[in-house]
């Protein structure tokens, strides 16, 4: 009888250890893909915050499980440990710090854009782009012959973090570094050129939407009955003459009846002129819509259209 009881207790103990190891495995399998979120160069602030909150809690729970009798020494625990270690390493990797800086730079650029601070917009976007490039370069993919960072990349990461810190974009910062109008650090000549170009575009767009007739550089065009078209007064006559020669009525193209309401929203569609992809941005004014159309470049060959949605019918 004692031997039977001993075997029963041993079976119960083994079953309990197996149950705890399964819990450890479940935890490891859940946390490993969360760690991979921090390897994505396009991870946004919400994703990074989620991963940085979940991984430490999972690691804490794993340590409690590993402290239970028999779990740490179980033959199948080593693989679960490897998944947990991978998530912990990704959490503490320098690329995670770069992602935090990149998202802080994105927020800072948006605020600088709202304040028409072109220098800061250009600088913060440059910092974000460089951070995300280095995060992408750090990925190890043997099939694609990607071996992670080189010594040059590590040095570039250190310099970039120092540069971001000079603008107040440390990894622990929650918002933009400096207020608009404040004195900023010295800026590279190329970034100064880009900021000046952006400011010139802003001044050019102050007149309104650019005429969509090919070759016309007139700003302040009006919406006409031709779908997708914004024309200046001269081009309305030109387009009507062209259409009349093809048999259309001489006044086919005319200004939109009633004009555009003062509270209208302008929808800018940015599309890839040589491939797939498009995104839309909503603006309050025609000046802002044209400025967005000329400065935002989500694709290598970005084209744009500006539309005003028709008011809903009652």
Coordinates of C-alpha atoms in Angstrom, one line a residue:
X1 CA 0.0 0.0 0.0
X2 CA 2.7 2.6 0.8
X3 CA 4.3 1.9 -2.5
X4 CA 1.0 2.5 -4.3
X5 CA 0.6 5.7 -2.5
X6 CA 4.1 6.8 -3.3
X7 CA 3.5 6.1 -7.0
X8 CA 0.3 8.0 -6.9
X9 CA 1.9 11.0 -5.3
X10 CA 4.8 10.8 -7.9
X11 CA 2.2 10.7 -10.8
X12 CA 0.4 13.6 -9.3
X13 CA 3.7 15.5 -8.9
X14 CA 4.7 14.7 -12.5
X15 CA 1.3 15.7 -13.8
X16 CA 1.5 19.0 -11.9
X17 CA 5.0 19.8 -13.3
X18 CA 3.7 19.0 -16.8
X19 CA 0.8 21.3 -16.3
X20 CA 3.1 24.2 -15.2
X21 CA 5.4 23.6 -18.1
X22 CA 2.4 23.8 -20.4
X23 CA 1.5 27.1 -18.8
X24 CA 5.1 28.2 -19.4
X25 CA 4.9 27.2 -23.0
X26 CA 1.6 29.0 -23.5
X27 CA 3.1 32.1 -22.0
X28 CA 6.3 31.8 -24.2
X29 CA 4.3 31.3 -27.4
X30 CA 2.1 34.4 -26.6
X31 CA 5.0 36.7 -25.8
X32 CA 7.4 35.7 -28.7
X33 CA 5.2 37.4 -31.4
X34 CA 4.7 40.4 -29.2
X35 CA 8.5 40.8 -29.1
X36 CA 8.5 40.6 -32.9
X37 CA 6.3 43.7 -33.0
X38 CA 9.4 45.6 -31.8
X39 CA 11.3 44.4 -34.8
X40 CA 8.9 46.0 -37.2
X41 CA 10.4 49.3 -38.5
X42 CA 6.9 50.7 -39.0
X43 CA 5.6 49.9 -35.5
X44 CA 3.7 53.0 -34.2
X45 CA 3.6 54.4 -30.7
X46 CA 0.6 52.3 -29.6
X47 CA 2.2 49.1 -30.8
X48 CA 5.5 49.9 -29.0
X49 CA 3.7 50.9 -25.8
X50 CA 1.7 47.6 -25.9
X51 CA 4.7 45.5 -26.4
X52 CA 6.7 47.3 -23.7
X53 CA 3.9 46.8 -21.2
X54 CA 3.1 43.1 -22.0
X55 CA 6.6 41.7 -22.3
X56 CA 7.8 42.6 -18.7
X57 CA 4.5 41.2 -17.3
X58 CA 5.0 38.0 -19.2
X59 CA 8.6 37.7 -18.1
X60 CA 7.6 38.2 -14.5
X61 CA 4.9 35.5 -14.8
X62 CA 7.5 33.2 -16.4
X63 CA 10.0 33.7 -13.5
X64 CA 7.3 32.7 -11.1
X65 CA 6.6 29.5 -13.0
X66 CA 10.3 28.7 -13.3
X67 CA 10.6 29.0 -9.6
X68 CA 8.1 26.1 -9.0
X69 CA 9.6 22.7 -8.2
X70 CA 10.5 20.7 -11.3
X71 CA 9.7 23.3 -13.9
X72 CA 13.2 24.8 -14.5
X73 CA 14.7 21.3 -14.9
X74 CA 12.1 19.9 -17.2
X75 CA 13.5 18.7 -20.4
X76 CA 11.1 20.8 -22.5
X77 CA 11.6 24.0 -20.6
X78 CA 14.7 25.0 -22.6
X79 CA 12.8 25.9 -25.7
X80 CA 10.3 28.0 -23.8
X81 CA 13.2 29.8 -22.2
X82 CA 14.6 30.6 -25.7
X83 CA 11.4 32.2 -26.8
X84 CA 11.2 34.2 -23.6
X85 CA 14.8 35.3 -23.9
X86 CA 14.2 36.4 -27.5
X87 CA 11.4 38.6 -26.4
X88 CA 13.4 40.1 -23.6
X89 CA 16.4 40.7 -25.9
X90 CA 14.1 42.5 -28.3
X91 CA 12.6 44.6 -25.5
X92 CA 16.1 45.7 -24.5
X93 CA 17.5 46.1 -28.0
X94 CA 18.8 49.4 -29.2
X95 CA 16.3 49.2 -32.1
X96 CA 13.5 49.5 -29.6
X97 CA 14.9 52.7 -28.4
X98 CA 15.1 53.9 -32.0
X99 CA 11.4 53.0 -32.5
X100 CA 10.5 55.1 -29.4
X101 CA 12.5 58.0 -30.8
X102 CA 11.0 57.6 -34.3
X103 CA 7.4 57.8 -32.9
X104 CA 8.3 60.8 -30.8
X105 CA 9.8 62.4 -33.9
X106 CA 6.6 61.7 -35.8
X107 CA 4.5 63.4 -33.1
X108 CA 6.9 66.3 -33.0
X109 CA 6.8 66.7 -36.8
X110 CA 3.0 66.8 -36.7
X111 CA 3.0 69.5 -34.1
X112 CA 5.6 71.5 -36.0
X113 CA 3.6 71.2 -39.2
X114 CA 0.6 72.6 -37.4
X115 CA 2.7 75.6 -36.3
X116 CA 4.2 76.0 -39.9
X117 CA 7.7 75.4 -38.5
X118 CA 9.3 74.0 -41.6
X119 CA 12.8 73.5 -40.2
X120 CA 11.5 71.3 -37.4
X121 CA 9.2 69.3 -39.7
X122 CA 12.1 68.5 -41.9
X123 CA 14.5 67.6 -39.1
X124 CA 12.0 65.4 -37.2
X125 CA 10.9 63.6 -40.3
X126 CA 14.6 63.0 -41.1
X127 CA 15.2 61.6 -37.7
X128 CA 12.2 59.3 -37.9
X129 CA 13.2 58.1 -41.4
X130 CA 16.7 57.3 -40.2
X131 CA 15.5 55.5 -37.1
X132 CA 13.1 53.3 -39.0
X133 CA 15.8 52.5 -41.6
X134 CA 18.2 51.3 -38.9
X135 CA 15.5 49.2 -37.3
X136 CA 14.9 47.5 -40.6
X137 CA 18.6 47.0 -41.2
X138 CA 18.9 45.2 -37.8
X139 CA 16.7 42.3 -38.9
X140 CA 18.4 39.0 -39.3
X141 CA 17.0 36.9 -42.2
X142 CA 19.4 34.2 -43.4
X143 CA 17.2 33.4 -46.4
X144 CA 17.4 36.9 -47.6
X145 CA 21.1 37.2 -46.6
X146 CA 20.3 39.8 -44.0
X147 CA 22.8 39.6 -41.2
X148 CA 21.8 42.5 -39.0
X149 CA 23.8 45.5 -38.0
X150 CA 27.3 46.2 -39.1
X151 CA 29.8 48.2 -37.1
X152 CA 28.9 51.2 -39.3
X153 CA 25.2 50.8 -38.4
X154 CA 25.9 50.7 -34.7
X155 CA 28.0 53.9 -35.0
X156 CA 25.2 55.5 -37.0
X157 CA 22.7 54.5 -34.3
X158 CA 24.8 56.1 -31.6
X159 CA 25.2 59.3 -33.6
X160 CA 21.5 59.4 -34.4
X161 CA 20.4 59.0 -30.8
X162 CA 22.8 61.8 -29.8
X163 CA 21.4 64.0 -32.6
X164 CA 17.8 63.2 -31.5
X165 CA 18.7 64.0 -27.9
X166 CA 19.9 67.4 -28.9
X167 CA 16.4 68.0 -30.2
X168 CA 14.9 66.6 -27.0
X169 CA 13.8 63.3 -28.5
X170 CA 15.0 60.9 -25.9
X171 CA 13.6 57.4 -25.7
X172 CA 11.7 58.4 -22.5
X173 CA 10.1 61.5 -23.9
X174 CA 6.4 61.6 -24.5
X175 CA 6.1 64.6 -26.8
X176 CA 8.0 67.0 -29.0
X177 CA 11.2 68.3 -27.8
X178 CA 10.9 72.1 -28.1
X179 CA 8.3 74.6 -28.6
X180 CA 7.8 76.2 -32.1
X181 CA 9.8 79.3 -32.5
X182 CA 12.5 78.3 -30.0
X183 CA 16.2 78.4 -31.0
X184 CA 17.1 75.1 -32.5
X185 CA 20.5 73.3 -32.9
X186 CA 22.6 73.8 -36.0
X187 CA 21.0 72.0 -39.0
X188 CA 22.7 70.3 -41.9
X189 CA 22.7 72.3 -45.1
X190 CA 20.6 69.8 -47.0
X191 CA 17.9 70.0 -44.4
X192 CA 18.0 73.8 -44.5
X193 CA 17.5 73.6 -48.2
X194 CA 14.5 71.2 -47.8
X195 CA 13.0 73.5 -45.2
X196 CA 13.4 76.5 -47.5
X197 CA 11.8 74.6 -50.3
X198 CA 8.9 73.6 -48.1
X199 CA 8.4 77.3 -47.0
X200 CA 8.4 78.4 -50.6
X201 CA 5.8 75.8 -51.4
X202 CA 3.7 77.0 -48.5
X203 CA 3.8 80.6 -49.8
X204 CA 3.0 79.5 -53.3
X205 CA -0.1 77.5 -52.1
X206 CA -1.4 80.5 -50.2
X207 CA -3.4 81.5 -53.4
X208 CA -5.3 78.2 -53.3
X209 CA -5.5 75.1 -55.5
X210 CA -3.4 74.9 -58.6
X211 CA -5.0 74.6 -62.0
X212 CA -5.1 71.0 -63.2
X213 CA -4.8 71.9 -66.9
X214 CA -1.5 70.6 -68.2
X215 CA 1.3 73.2 -68.3
X216 CA -0.7 75.8 -66.3
X217 CA 1.0 77.0 -63.2
X218 CA -1.8 79.3 -61.9
X219 CA -2.9 78.9 -58.3
X220 CA -6.3 79.9 -57.0
X221 CA -8.2 77.7 -59.5
X222 CA -11.9 77.1 -59.0
X223 CA -13.9 73.8 -59.0
X224 CA -15.7 73.2 -62.3
X225 CA -18.2 70.7 -63.6
X226 CA -15.6 68.6 -65.2
X227 CA -14.9 65.7 -62.8
X228 CA -11.6 66.0 -61.0
X229 CA -10.8 69.4 -62.5
X230 CA -9.8 72.7 -61.0
X231 CA -9.4 75.4 -63.6
X232 CA -8.4 79.1 -63.7
X233 CA -10.6 81.5 -65.8
X234 CA -8.2 81.3 -68.8
X235 CA -8.2 77.5 -68.8
X236 CA -12.0 77.2 -68.6
X237 CA -12.1 79.0 -72.0
X238 CA -9.3 76.8 -73.4
X239 CA -11.0 73.5 -72.3
X240 CA -14.4 74.6 -73.6
X241 CA -12.8 75.5 -77.0
X242 CA -11.1 72.1 -77.1
X243 CA -14.4 70.3 -76.3
X244 CA -16.4 72.4 -78.7
X245 CA -14.1 71.2 -81.5
X246 CA -15.0 67.7 -80.6
X247 CA -18.8 68.5 -80.9
X248 CA -19.6 69.4 -77.2
X249 CA -21.6 72.4 -76.2
X250 CA -19.5 75.6 -75.9
X251 CA -20.2 75.9 -72.2
X252 CA -19.7 72.3 -71.2
X253 CA -17.2 73.2 -68.5
X254 CA -18.3 76.0 -66.1
X255 CA -17.8 76.9 -62.5
X256 CA -19.5 74.7 -60.0
X257 CA -23.0 76.1 -59.3
X258 CA -23.2 77.8 -55.9
X259 CA -19.4 77.5 -55.4
X260 CA -17.9 75.7 -52.6
X261 CA -19.3 76.2 -49.0
X262 CA -17.0 77.9 -46.5
X263 CA -17.2 74.9 -44.2
X264 CA -16.4 72.4 -47.0
X265 CA -13.8 69.6 -46.4
X266 CA -11.1 69.0 -49.0
X267 CA -10.0 65.4 -49.6
X268 CA -6.5 65.0 -51.0
X269 CA -5.9 61.6 -52.5
X270 CA -2.2 60.7 -52.9
X271 CA -1.7 57.8 -55.2
X272 CA 1.2 55.8 -56.7
X273 CA 1.3 56.9 -60.3
X274 CA 3.4 53.9 -61.3
X275 CA 1.9 51.1 -59.1
X276 CA -0.5 50.2 -56.4
X277 CA -1.2 52.2 -53.3
X278 CA -3.1 55.3 -52.2
X279 CA -4.0 57.3 -49.1
X280 CA -6.3 60.2 -48.3
X281 CA -5.8 63.3 -46.2
X282 CA -8.7 65.6 -45.1
X283 CA -8.1 69.3 -45.0
X284 CA -10.0 72.4 -43.9
X285 CA -8.9 74.9 -46.5
X286 CA -7.9 74.8 -50.2
X287 CA -4.5 76.2 -49.3
X288 CA -3.8 73.4 -46.9
X289 CA -5.0 70.8 -49.4
X290 CA -2.7 72.1 -52.1
X291 CA 0.2 72.3 -49.7
X292 CA -0.3 68.7 -48.7
X293 CA -0.6 67.6 -52.3
X294 CA 2.8 69.1 -53.1
X295 CA 4.7 68.2 -50.0
X296 CA 3.6 64.7 -49.0
X297 CA 5.3 62.0 -50.9
X298 CA 4.2 58.6 -49.7
X299 CA 5.3 56.9 -52.9
X300 CA 8.3 57.3 -55.2
X301 CA 6.0 58.6 -58.0
X302 CA 3.2 60.3 -56.1
X303 CA 0.3 61.8 -58.0
X304 CA -2.6 63.6 -56.4
X305 CA -6.3 64.6 -56.8
X306 CA -8.2 67.1 -54.7
X307 CA -12.0 66.7 -54.3
X308 CA -14.7 68.3 -52.3
X309 CA -17.3 65.7 -51.2
X310 CA -20.9 66.6 -52.2
X311 CA -23.1 67.5 -49.2
X312 CA -25.5 64.6 -48.2
X313 CA -29.0 64.7 -49.5
X314 CA -31.8 65.3 -47.1

